[in-house]
CSV table of C-alpha atoms in Angstrom, one decimal:
chain,number,residue,atom,x,y,z
A,30,MET,CA,-24.2,-16.2,-7.0
A,31,LYS,CA,-23.1,-15.0,-3.5
A,32,VAL,CA,-19.4,-14.2,-3.6
A,33,THR,CA,-17.0,-13.2,-0.8
A,34,VAL,CA,-13.8,-11.5,-1.5
A,35,VAL,CA,-11.1,-11.1,1.0
A,36,GLY,CA,-9.1,-8.2,0.4
A,37,THR,CA,-9.9,-4.6,-1.0
A,38,GLY,CA,-6.5,-3.7,-2.8
A,39,TYR,CA,-6.1,-3.9,-6.5
A,40,VAL,CA,-6.9,-7.5,-7.2
A,41,GLY,CA,-9.6,-7.8,-4.6
A,42,LEU,CA,-11.7,-4.4,-5.2
A,43,VAL,CA,-11.3,-5.0,-8.8
A,44,SER,CA,-12.5,-8.6,-8.9
A,45,GLY,CA,-15.5,-7.6,-6.5
A,46,ALA,CA,-16.5,-4.8,-8.4
A,47,CYS,CA,-16.6,-6.7,-11.8
A,48,LEU,CA,-18.4,-9.8,-10.5
A,49,ALA,CA,-21.0,-7.5,-9.1
A,50,GLU,CA,-21.3,-5.6,-12.5
A,51,MET,CA,-22.3,-9.2,-13.9
A,52,GLY,CA,-25.2,-9.6,-11.5
A,53,ASN,CA,-23.5,-11.5,-8.7
A,54,ASP,CA,-24.1,-10.7,-4.9
A,55,VAL,CA,-20.4,-9.8,-3.7
A,56,LEU,CA,-19.1,-8.8,-0.3
A,57,CYS,CA,-16.0,-7.7,0.0
A,58,LEU,CA,-13.8,-8.3,3.5
A,59,ASP,CA,-10.9,-6.2,4.6
A,60,VAL,CA,-9.6,-6.3,8.2
A,61,ASP,CA,-8.6,-2.4,7.5
A,62,PRO,CA,-11.1,-0.5,8.8
A,63,ASN,CA,-10.0,2.9,7.3
A,64,LYS,CA,-10.2,1.1,3.6
A,65,ILE,CA,-13.9,-0.2,4.5
A,66,ARG,CA,-15.0,3.1,5.7
A,67,ILE,CA,-13.8,4.9,2.8
A,68,LEU,CA,-15.7,2.4,0.7
A,69,LYS,CA,-18.4,2.7,2.4
A,70,GLU,CA,-18.5,6.6,2.3
A,71,GLY,CA,-18.4,6.4,-1.7
A,72,GLY,CA,-14.6,6.8,-2.1
A,73,ILE,CA,-11.8,4.4,-3.6
A,74,PRO,CA,-8.7,3.6,-1.6
A,75,ILE,CA,-7.1,2.9,-4.8
A,76,HIS,CA,-6.2,4.7,-8.2
A,77,GLU,CA,-7.5,2.6,-10.8
A,78,PRO,CA,-9.2,4.3,-14.1
A,79,GLY,CA,-13.0,3.3,-14.2
A,80,LEU,CA,-13.1,1.5,-11.0
A,81,ASP,CA,-15.1,4.3,-9.3
A,82,LYS,CA,-18.1,4.3,-11.7
A,83,VAL,CA,-18.4,0.4,-11.4
A,84,VAL,CA,-18.3,0.6,-7.7
A,85,GLU,CA,-20.4,3.2,-7.1
A,86,ARG,CA,-23.3,1.4,-9.5
A,87,ASN,CA,-22.9,-1.7,-7.7
A,88,VAL,CA,-23.2,-0.3,-4.4
A,89,ALA,CA,-26.5,1.5,-5.5
A,90,ALA,CA,-27.8,-1.4,-7.2
A,91,GLY,CA,-27.4,-3.5,-3.9
A,92,ARG,CA,-24.8,-6.1,-5.1
A,93,LEU,CA,-21.6,-4.8,-3.8
A,94,HIS,CA,-21.2,-4.6,0.1
A,95,PHE,CA,-18.4,-4.0,2.3
A,96,THR,CA,-17.5,-5.2,5.9
A,97,THR,CA,-14.7,-5.8,8.4
A,98,ASP,CA,-16.8,-8.6,10.0
A,99,VAL,CA,-15.1,-12.0,9.4
A,100,GLU,CA,-17.8,-13.9,10.5
A,101,GLU,CA,-20.2,-12.4,8.4
A,102,ALA,CA,-17.7,-12.7,5.3
A,103,VAL,CA,-17.3,-16.4,5.6
A,104,ARG,CA,-21.1,-17.1,6.1
A,105,PHE,CA,-22.1,-14.9,3.0
A,106,GLY,CA,-20.3,-16.5,0.0
A,107,THR,CA,-20.2,-20.2,-1.2
A,108,LEU,CA,-17.2,-18.7,-3.5
A,109,GLN,CA,-14.7,-17.3,-0.9
A,110,PHE,CA,-11.9,-15.4,-2.9
A,111,ILE,CA,-8.7,-14.9,-0.9
A,112,ALA,CA,-7.1,-11.6,-2.7
A,113,VAL,CA,-4.8,-10.3,0.0
A,114,GLY,CA,-1.4,-9.3,-0.4
A,115,THR,CA,1.9,-11.7,-0.5
A,116,PRO,CA,4.5,-9.2,-0.1
A,117,PRO,CA,8.2,-10.4,-0.7
A,118,ASP,CA,9.9,-12.0,2.7
A,119,GLU,CA,13.8,-11.2,3.4
A,120,ASP,CA,15.0,-14.0,1.4
A,121,GLY,CA,12.7,-13.3,-1.9
A,122,SER,CA,9.8,-15.9,-1.1
A,123,ALA,CA,6.3,-14.8,-1.2
A,124,ASP,CA,4.9,-14.0,2.6
A,125,LEU,CA,1.8,-16.2,2.8
A,126,GLN,CA,1.1,-15.1,6.3
A,127,TYR,CA,-2.2,-13.3,5.2
A,128,VAL,CA,-3.3,-15.9,2.7
A,129,LEU,CA,-3.0,-18.8,5.2
A,130,ALA,CA,-4.9,-16.4,7.9
A,131,ALA,CA,-7.6,-15.9,5.6
A,132,ALA,CA,-8.1,-19.6,5.2
A,133,ARG,CA,-8.0,-20.2,8.8
A,134,ASN,CA,-10.3,-18.0,9.5
A,135,ILE,CA,-12.5,-19.9,6.4
A,136,GLY,CA,-11.9,-22.9,8.2
A,137,ARG,CA,-12.7,-21.7,11.7
A,138,LEU,CA,-16.0,-20.4,10.8
A,139,MET,CA,-17.8,-22.2,7.5
A,140,THR,CA,-20.7,-24.1,8.2
A,141,ASP,CA,-21.3,-25.4,4.6
A,142,TYR,CA,-19.8,-26.3,1.3
A,143,LYS,CA,-17.5,-23.3,0.1
A,144,VAL,CA,-14.9,-23.1,-2.6
A,145,ILE,CA,-11.8,-21.6,-1.5
A,146,ILE,CA,-10.2,-19.5,-4.7
A,147,ASP,CA,-6.5,-18.3,-4.4
A,148,LYS,CA,-6.7,-15.2,-6.4
A,149,SER,CA,-3.3,-13.7,-5.0
A,150,THR,CA,-0.6,-14.5,-6.8
A,151,VAL,CA,1.0,-17.5,-4.7
A,152,PRO,CA,3.9,-19.9,-5.1
A,153,VAL,CA,3.5,-23.2,-6.2
A,154,GLY,CA,2.0,-25.4,-3.4
A,155,THR,CA,0.2,-23.0,-1.6
A,156,ALA,CA,-3.1,-24.3,-2.3
A,157,ASP,CA,-1.9,-27.4,-0.4
A,158,LYS,CA,-1.2,-25.3,2.4
A,159,VAL,CA,-4.6,-23.6,2.1
A,160,ARG,CA,-6.2,-26.9,2.3
A,161,ALA,CA,-4.5,-28.3,5.1
A,162,ALA,CA,-4.9,-25.1,7.0
A,163,ILE,CA,-8.7,-25.4,6.8
A,164,ALA,CA,-8.6,-28.7,7.7
A,165,GLU,CA,-6.4,-28.4,10.7
A,166,GLU,CA,-9.4,-25.7,11.7
A,167,LEU,CA,-12.3,-28.3,11.1
A,168,GLU,CA,-10.3,-30.9,12.7
A,169,LYS,CA,-10.6,-28.5,16.0
A,170,ARG,CA,-14.0,-28.1,16.0
A,171,GLY,CA,-14.5,-31.6,15.5
A,172,VAL,CA,-16.7,-31.2,12.2
A,173,ASP,CA,-16.6,-32.8,8.3
A,174,ILE,CA,-17.6,-30.1,6.2
A,175,LYS,CA,-16.7,-30.5,2.4
A,176,TYR,CA,-14.7,-27.7,0.7
A,177,ALA,CA,-12.7,-27.4,-2.4
A,178,VAL,CA,-9.4,-25.0,-3.1
A,179,VAL,CA,-9.0,-23.6,-6.4
A,180,SER,CA,-6.2,-21.7,-7.9
A,181,ASN,CA,-7.8,-18.7,-10.1
A,182,PRO,CA,-4.6,-16.6,-10.9
A,183,GLU,CA,-5.5,-13.0,-11.8
A,184,PHE,CA,-3.9,-11.5,-15.2
A,185,LEU,CA,-4.7,-7.5,-14.6
A,186,LYS,CA,-2.5,-4.8,-15.7
A,187,GLU,CA,-2.7,-1.8,-12.9
A,188,GLY,CA,-4.1,1.2,-15.1
A,189,ALA,CA,-6.5,-1.0,-17.1
A,190,ALA,CA,-7.5,-3.7,-14.4
A,191,VAL,CA,-11.4,-3.2,-15.0
A,192,GLU,CA,-10.9,-3.7,-18.9
A,193,ASP,CA,-8.8,-6.8,-18.4
A,194,PHE,CA,-11.5,-8.1,-15.9
A,195,MET,CA,-14.3,-7.4,-18.1
A,196,LYS,CA,-12.8,-8.9,-21.2
A,197,PRO,CA,-10.2,-11.4,-20.2
A,198,ASP,CA,-8.2,-13.1,-22.8
A,199,ARG,CA,-7.9,-16.3,-20.7
A,200,ILE,CA,-9.2,-17.4,-17.3
A,201,VAL,CA,-7.1,-20.1,-15.8
A,202,VAL,CA,-8.6,-22.4,-13.3
A,203,GLY,CA,-6.7,-24.9,-11.3
A,204,ALA,CA,-8.9,-27.3,-9.6
A,205,ASP,CA,-9.6,-31.3,-8.9
A,206,ASP,CA,-13.1,-31.2,-7.6
A,207,GLU,CA,-15.8,-31.2,-10.0
A,208,GLN,CA,-18.3,-29.3,-8.4
A,209,ALA,CA,-15.9,-26.6,-7.8
A,210,VAL,CA,-15.0,-26.5,-11.8
A,211,TYR,CA,-18.8,-26.4,-12.2
A,212,LEU,CA,-19.3,-23.2,-10.3
A,213,MET,CA,-16.1,-21.6,-11.7
A,214,ARG,CA,-17.3,-22.1,-15.1
A,215,ALA,CA,-20.9,-20.7,-14.1
A,216,LEU,CA,-19.4,-17.4,-12.2
A,217,TYR,CA,-17.2,-16.7,-15.5
A,218,ALA,CA,-19.7,-17.3,-18.3
A,219,PRO,CA,-21.0,-14.1,-18.7
A,220,PHE,CA,-17.1,-12.9,-18.9
A,221,GLN,CA,-16.9,-15.3,-22.3
A,222,ARG,CA,-20.1,-15.4,-24.3
A,223,ASN,CA,-17.9,-14.8,-27.5
A,224,HIS,CA,-15.8,-18.2,-26.9
A,225,ASP,CA,-14.6,-20.3,-24.0
A,226,LYS,CA,-11.4,-18.6,-22.6
A,227,LEU,CA,-11.5,-21.1,-19.2
A,228,VAL,CA,-8.4,-22.9,-19.5
A,229,VAL,CA,-8.7,-25.7,-16.7
A,230,MET,CA,-5.7,-27.5,-15.5
A,231,ASP,CA,-4.2,-29.2,-11.9
A,232,VAL,CA,-3.7,-26.5,-9.1
A,233,ARG,CA,0.1,-26.7,-9.0
A,234,SER,CA,0.4,-25.7,-12.9
A,235,ALA,CA,-2.0,-22.7,-12.3
A,236,GLU,CA,-0.3,-21.5,-9.6
A,237,LEU,CA,3.2,-21.9,-11.9
A,238,THR,CA,1.1,-20.5,-14.7
A,239,LYS,CA,1.0,-17.1,-13.3
A,240,TYR,CA,4.5,-16.6,-12.2
A,241,ALA,CA,5.7,-18.0,-15.6
A,242,ALA,CA,3.6,-15.5,-17.4
A,243,ASN,CA,4.9,-12.5,-15.2
A,244,ALA,CA,8.6,-14.0,-15.6
A,245,MET,CA,8.3,-14.1,-19.5
A,246,LEU,CA,7.2,-10.6,-19.8
A,247,ALA,CA,10.1,-9.0,-17.2
A,248,THR,CA,12.4,-11.4,-19.6
A,249,ARG,CA,11.4,-9.4,-22.7
A,250,ILE,CA,11.5,-5.9,-21.0
A,251,SER,CA,14.8,-6.7,-19.7
A,252,PHE,CA,16.4,-8.1,-22.9
A,253,MET,CA,15.5,-5.3,-24.8
A,254,ASN,CA,16.8,-2.9,-22.4
A,255,GLU,CA,20.1,-4.3,-22.6
A,256,LEU,CA,19.7,-4.6,-26.2
A,257,ALA,CA,19.2,-0.5,-25.9
A,258,LEU,CA,22.7,-0.4,-24.1
A,259,LEU,CA,24.3,-2.2,-26.7
A,260,ALA,CA,22.7,-0.5,-29.2
A,261,GLU,CA,24.0,3.0,-27.7
A,262,LYS,CA,27.6,1.6,-28.0
A,263,LEU,CA,26.9,0.5,-31.9
A,264,GLY,CA,25.2,3.5,-32.9
A,265,ALA,CA,22.0,1.4,-33.6
A,266,ASP,CA,18.6,2.8,-32.8
A,267,ILE,CA,16.8,0.2,-30.7
A,268,GLU,CA,13.2,1.8,-31.6
A,269,LEU,CA,13.7,0.3,-35.7
A,270,VAL,CA,15.4,-2.9,-33.8
A,271,ARG,CA,12.1,-3.1,-32.1
A,272,GLN,CA,10.0,-2.6,-34.9
A,273,GLY,CA,12.4,-5.2,-37.2
A,274,ILE,CA,11.8,-7.9,-34.5
A,275,GLY,CA,8.6,-7.0,-33.6
A,276,SER,CA,6.9,-7.7,-37.0
A,277,ASP,CA,8.1,-11.4,-36.4
A,278,PRO,CA,4.7,-12.9,-35.5
A,279,ARG,CA,6.5,-15.4,-33.1
A,280,ILE,CA,7.9,-12.3,-31.4
A,281,GLY,CA,5.2,-9.8,-31.6
A,282,TYR,CA,5.3,-6.0,-30.7
A,283,HIS,CA,4.3,-6.0,-26.8
A,284,PHE,CA,6.6,-5.5,-24.3
A,285,LEU,CA,9.4,-4.7,-26.7
A,286,TYR,CA,10.3,-0.8,-25.5
A,287,ALA,CA,13.4,0.0,-24.1
A,288,GLY,CA,13.3,2.2,-20.9
A,289,CYS,CA,14.5,2.8,-17.4
A,290,GLY,CA,13.3,-0.6,-15.8
A,291,TYR,CA,10.3,-2.3,-14.5
A,292,GLY,CA,8.6,-2.0,-11.5
A,293,GLY,CA,5.1,-2.3,-9.2
A,294,SER,CA,3.8,-4.7,-7.4
A,295,CYS,CA,4.0,-7.9,-9.6
A,296,PHE,CA,6.9,-8.1,-11.7
A,297,PRO,CA,9.6,-7.3,-9.3
A,298,LYS,CA,8.0,-9.5,-6.6
A,299,ASP,CA,7.2,-12.6,-8.8
A,300,VAL,CA,10.4,-12.7,-10.4
A,301,LYS,CA,12.3,-13.0,-6.9
A,302,ALA,CA,9.3,-15.7,-5.8
A,303,LEU,CA,10.1,-17.7,-8.9
A,304,ILE,CA,13.8,-17.8,-8.5
A,305,LYS,CA,13.3,-18.5,-4.7
A,306,THR,CA,10.9,-21.4,-5.6
A,307,ALA,CA,13.3,-22.9,-8.1
A,308,SER,CA,16.3,-22.7,-6.1
A,309,ASP,CA,14.3,-24.5,-3.2
A,310,ALA,CA,13.5,-27.1,-5.7
A,311,GLY,CA,17.1,-27.3,-6.6
A,312,GLN,CA,16.5,-26.0,-10.3
A,313,GLY,CA,18.2,-22.7,-10.3
A,314,LEU,CA,16.6,-20.5,-13.1
A,315,LYS,CA,19.7,-18.5,-14.7
A,316,VAL,CA,17.8,-16.4,-17.2
A,317,LEU,CA,15.3,-15.2,-14.6
A,318,GLN,CA,18.6,-14.4,-12.2
A,319,ALA,CA,19.9,-12.1,-15.3
A,320,VAL,CA,16.5,-10.8,-16.0
A,321,GLU,CA,16.3,-9.3,-12.4
A,322,ASP,CA,19.8,-8.1,-12.3
A,323,ALA,CA,19.7,-6.7,-15.5
A,324,ASN,CA,16.4,-4.8,-14.2
A,325,ASP,CA,18.2,-3.4,-11.1
A,326,ALA,CA,21.1,-2.0,-13.3
A,327,GLN,CA,18.5,-0.5,-15.8
A,328,LYS,CA,17.4,1.7,-13.1
A,329,LEU,CA,20.3,3.6,-12.3
A,330,VAL,CA,20.6,4.5,-16.5
A,331,LEU,CA,19.1,7.8,-16.0
A,332,VAL,CA,21.5,8.7,-13.4
A,333,ASP,CA,24.4,7.3,-15.1
A,334,LYS,CA,23.8,9.8,-18.0
A,335,ILE,CA,23.3,13.0,-15.6
A,336,VAL,CA,26.8,11.9,-14.2
A,337,ASN,CA,28.1,11.4,-17.5
A,338,ARG,CA,26.5,15.2,-18.5
A,339,PHE,CA,27.3,17.1,-15.5
A,340,GLY,CA,29.7,15.3,-13.6
A,341,ALA,CA,29.6,12.9,-10.4
A,342,ASP,CA,29.2,15.5,-8.0
A,343,LEU,CA,25.8,17.0,-8.2
A,344,SER,CA,26.0,19.5,-5.8
A,345,GLY,CA,24.1,22.4,-6.3
A,346,LYS,CA,22.2,21.0,-9.3
A,347,LYS,CA,18.5,20.6,-9.5
A,348,PHE,CA,16.5,18.3,-11.6
A,349,ALA,CA,13.2,18.2,-12.8
A,350,LEU,CA,11.8,14.9,-12.6
A,351,TRP,CA,8.3,13.8,-14.7
A,352,GLY,CA,6.7,10.6,-13.3
A,353,LEU,CA,6.7,9.3,-9.9
A,354,ALA,CA,4.3,6.1,-10.4
A,355,PHE,CA,6.1,2.8,-11.7
A,356,LYS,CA,3.8,2.9,-14.8
A,357,PRO,CA,0.9,5.4,-16.3
A,358,ASN,CA,-2.6,5.3,-14.9
A,359,THR,CA,-1.7,4.4,-11.5
A,360,ASP,CA,-0.5,5.9,-8.5
A,361,ASP,CA,1.4,2.7,-7.4
A,362,MET,CA,5.3,3.7,-6.4
A,363,ARG,CA,6.2,0.2,-5.5
A,364,GLU,CA,9.5,-0.7,-7.0
A,365,ALA,CA,9.1,2.4,-9.1
A,366,THR,CA,12.5,3.7,-11.0
A,367,SER,CA,11.5,7.4,-9.8
A,368,ARG,CA,12.4,5.9,-6.3
A,369,VAL,CA,16.0,4.7,-7.1
A,370,VAL,CA,16.6,7.7,-9.3
A,371,ILE,CA,15.5,10.3,-6.6
A,372,ASP,CA,17.9,8.4,-3.9
A,373,GLU,CA,20.8,8.4,-6.3
A,374,LEU,CA,20.8,12.0,-7.1
A,375,PHE,CA,20.3,13.1,-3.5
A,376,LYS,CA,23.3,10.8,-2.6
A,377,ARG,CA,25.3,12.9,-5.0
A,378,GLY,CA,24.1,16.6,-3.6
A,379,ALA,CA,21.2,17.2,-6.0
A,380,THR,CA,17.7,18.5,-5.4
A,381,VAL,CA,14.7,17.1,-7.2
A,382,THR,CA,11.1,18.7,-8.2
A,383,ALA,CA,8.8,16.3,-9.4
A,384,TYR,CA,5.6,16.1,-11.1
A,385,ASP,CA,3.1,13.3,-11.2
A,386,PRO,CA,-0.8,13.8,-12.1
A,387,VAL,CA,-1.9,11.0,-9.6
A,388,ALA,CA,1.0,9.7,-7.4
A,389,ILE,CA,2.6,12.8,-5.5
A,390,ASN,CA,0.2,11.9,-2.4
A,391,GLU,CA,1.8,8.4,-2.5
A,392,ALA,CA,5.4,10.0,-3.0
A,393,ARG,CA,4.9,12.0,0.2
A,394,ARG,CA,3.8,8.9,2.3
A,395,ILE,CA,7.3,7.4,1.0
A,396,PHE,CA,9.5,10.1,1.4
A,397,GLY,CA,7.9,12.0,4.2
A,398,ASP,CA,9.1,15.4,4.8
A,399,GLU,CA,12.4,15.1,2.6
A,400,ALA,CA,13.6,18.7,2.3
A,401,ARG,CA,15.3,18.0,-0.9
A,402,LEU,CA,12.3,16.8,-2.7
A,403,ALA,CA,9.8,19.2,-3.8
A,404,TYR,CA,6.7,18.8,-6.0
A,405,ALA,CA,5.2,20.8,-9.0
A,406,ASN,CA,1.6,21.3,-9.7
A,407,SER,CA,2.4,21.0,-13.5
A,408,PRO,CA,5.2,19.9,-15.6
A,409,MET,CA,6.1,23.1,-16.7
A,410,HIS,CA,6.1,24.1,-13.0
A,411,ALA,CA,8.7,21.3,-12.2
A,412,LEU,CA,11.3,22.9,-14.7
A,413,GLU,CA,11.6,26.2,-12.9
A,414,GLY,CA,15.0,26.3,-11.8
A,415,ALA,CA,15.7,23.0,-12.8
A,416,ASP,CA,19.2,22.0,-14.7
A,417,ALA,CA,17.8,19.2,-16.7
A,418,LEU,CA,14.5,17.1,-17.0
A,419,LEU,CA,14.2,13.6,-16.5
A,420,ILE,CA,11.2,11.5,-17.9
A,421,VAL,CA,10.5,8.3,-15.8
A,422,THR,CA,6.8,7.7,-16.5
A,423,GLU,CA,5.2,7.7,-19.7
A,424,TRP,CA,2.2,9.6,-19.0
A,425,LYS,CA,0.1,10.6,-21.9
A,426,GLU,CA,0.4,14.5,-21.0
A,427,PHE,CA,4.0,14.3,-21.4
A,428,ARG,CA,4.0,13.2,-25.2
A,429,SER,CA,3.6,16.4,-26.8
A,430,PRO,CA,5.2,19.0,-24.6
A,431,ASP,CA,6.0,22.8,-25.8
A,432,PHE,CA,9.6,22.1,-26.2
A,433,GLU,CA,10.3,25.9,-27.2
A,434,ARG,CA,9.0,26.6,-23.3
A,435,ILE,CA,11.2,23.7,-22.0
A,436,LYS,CA,14.4,25.1,-23.6
A,437,SER,CA,13.6,28.5,-22.2
A,438,VAL,CA,12.6,27.4,-18.7
A,439,LEU,CA,15.6,24.9,-18.1
A,440,LYS,CA,19.0,26.2,-16.9
A,441,SER,CA,20.6,23.6,-19.4
A,442,PRO,CA,18.8,22.6,-22.2
A,443,VAL,CA,18.9,19.1,-21.2
A,444,ILE,CA,16.1,16.4,-21.4
A,445,VAL,CA,17.0,12.7,-20.2
A,446,ASP,CA,14.4,10.4,-21.3
A,447,GLY,CA,13.7,7.0,-19.6
A,448,ARG,CA,11.0,5.9,-21.9
A,449,ASN,CA,12.1,7.2,-25.5
A,450,LEU,CA,9.0,9.3,-25.9
A,451,TYR,CA,9.9,11.4,-28.7
A,452,ASP,CA,11.5,10.9,-32.0
A,453,PRO,CA,15.0,12.1,-31.2
A,454,LYS,CA,15.1,14.9,-34.3
A,455,LEU,CA,11.8,16.7,-32.7
A,456,PRO,CA,13.4,17.9,-29.4
A,457,ARG,CA,17.0,18.5,-30.9
A,458,SER,CA,15.3,20.9,-33.5
A,459,PHE,CA,14.4,23.0,-30.9
A,460,GLY,CA,18.0,23.4,-29.8
A,461,LEU,CA,17.4,20.7,-26.6
A,462,GLU,CA,20.0,18.3,-26.0
A,463,TYR,CA,17.7,15.0,-25.9
A,464,LEU,CA,19.3,11.8,-24.4
A,465,PRO,CA,17.2,8.7,-24.8
A,466,ILE,CA,18.1,5.1,-24.1
A,467,GLY,CA,19.4,2.9,-27.2
A,468,ARG,CA,19.0,5.7,-29.7
A,469,PRO,CA,21.5,7.6,-31.6
């Protein structure tokens, strides 16, 4: 099948590459000429494990192409995926300007039947706006061309996006056009040979399903984080609590780890957008508002532990920070806890030396020439001259460190662990002061 993907971010590039992997002819469009230049030169503008090989393989096979030419992109595919950004607006709502601009371009240039597929995470009712934008452009041209608008939300985890796309646990399709559903079934058939994973529903339900899924996962995280703080007060161990409740099949183990807050491009934005959607509909979501409030507070927990240990005035103090990305296997720092922690430490007069396997360049872009922030080329290098170590991202290389060396290098033998990476007995057996979250 011939497929156009508008946008070459995490969702667009992964979707395009994986669809090409299954034999489809895919053209990826982006208005950013720098992104397209990088892709045409064999590079990848984002960090996503395994994606480079899939892109390289399908470009070489002639199934994956890149362009900045909007007219070429609209002409190319019968299936037109819109996978552009929907950044949060000032009021928390999703900004649809890029989605609707893509829709207008399709309406302005299409000459035959198209299926326009919303792959971006968009509020309920967006498909109606996309349909109206296309209809308006066709009316301006004085032509009557058939088309369908489909909601096909993505459920990709950064750091595992390629595997998630290639081996989906469900494929949600919201559509009211039989031909569009037929084409979507044909497109996704290679991804579900074992059993049918396609869930077909009306468009608005599909749009809400994406937000509901992320909101539910965010709720689990914030709930466990609040329980962890309670566990500290009561002398309980949140890890044992996690095992106890996770063994209940109605609850399960996923997304029950206590930590220092969620971040990234999805959960914070989608929670805000769903709260705004509910407010506009006159149906407030009290639980979800509490989820957001709890997450905002949780990002300050590491700083609170530092203040309790070293005092409110941290002038002259230097802290090593392991992990800048919001999660492992990505360089994404959008809404990352590290940004909050670094800013709060700066406010109290401290300096920071940070290490992250892949996100240092992104941190340089965000923080610029900030003199109070230095970057290390290894985890141990970050410890030199530091008063304590803060762990913010659970990269695998942090899981089995040399505790004896950590103690010898730090000025104060203190580890503040925002991801509960270690059994507390282990670092403490080396004489380290270990401060996890929700563990005695």
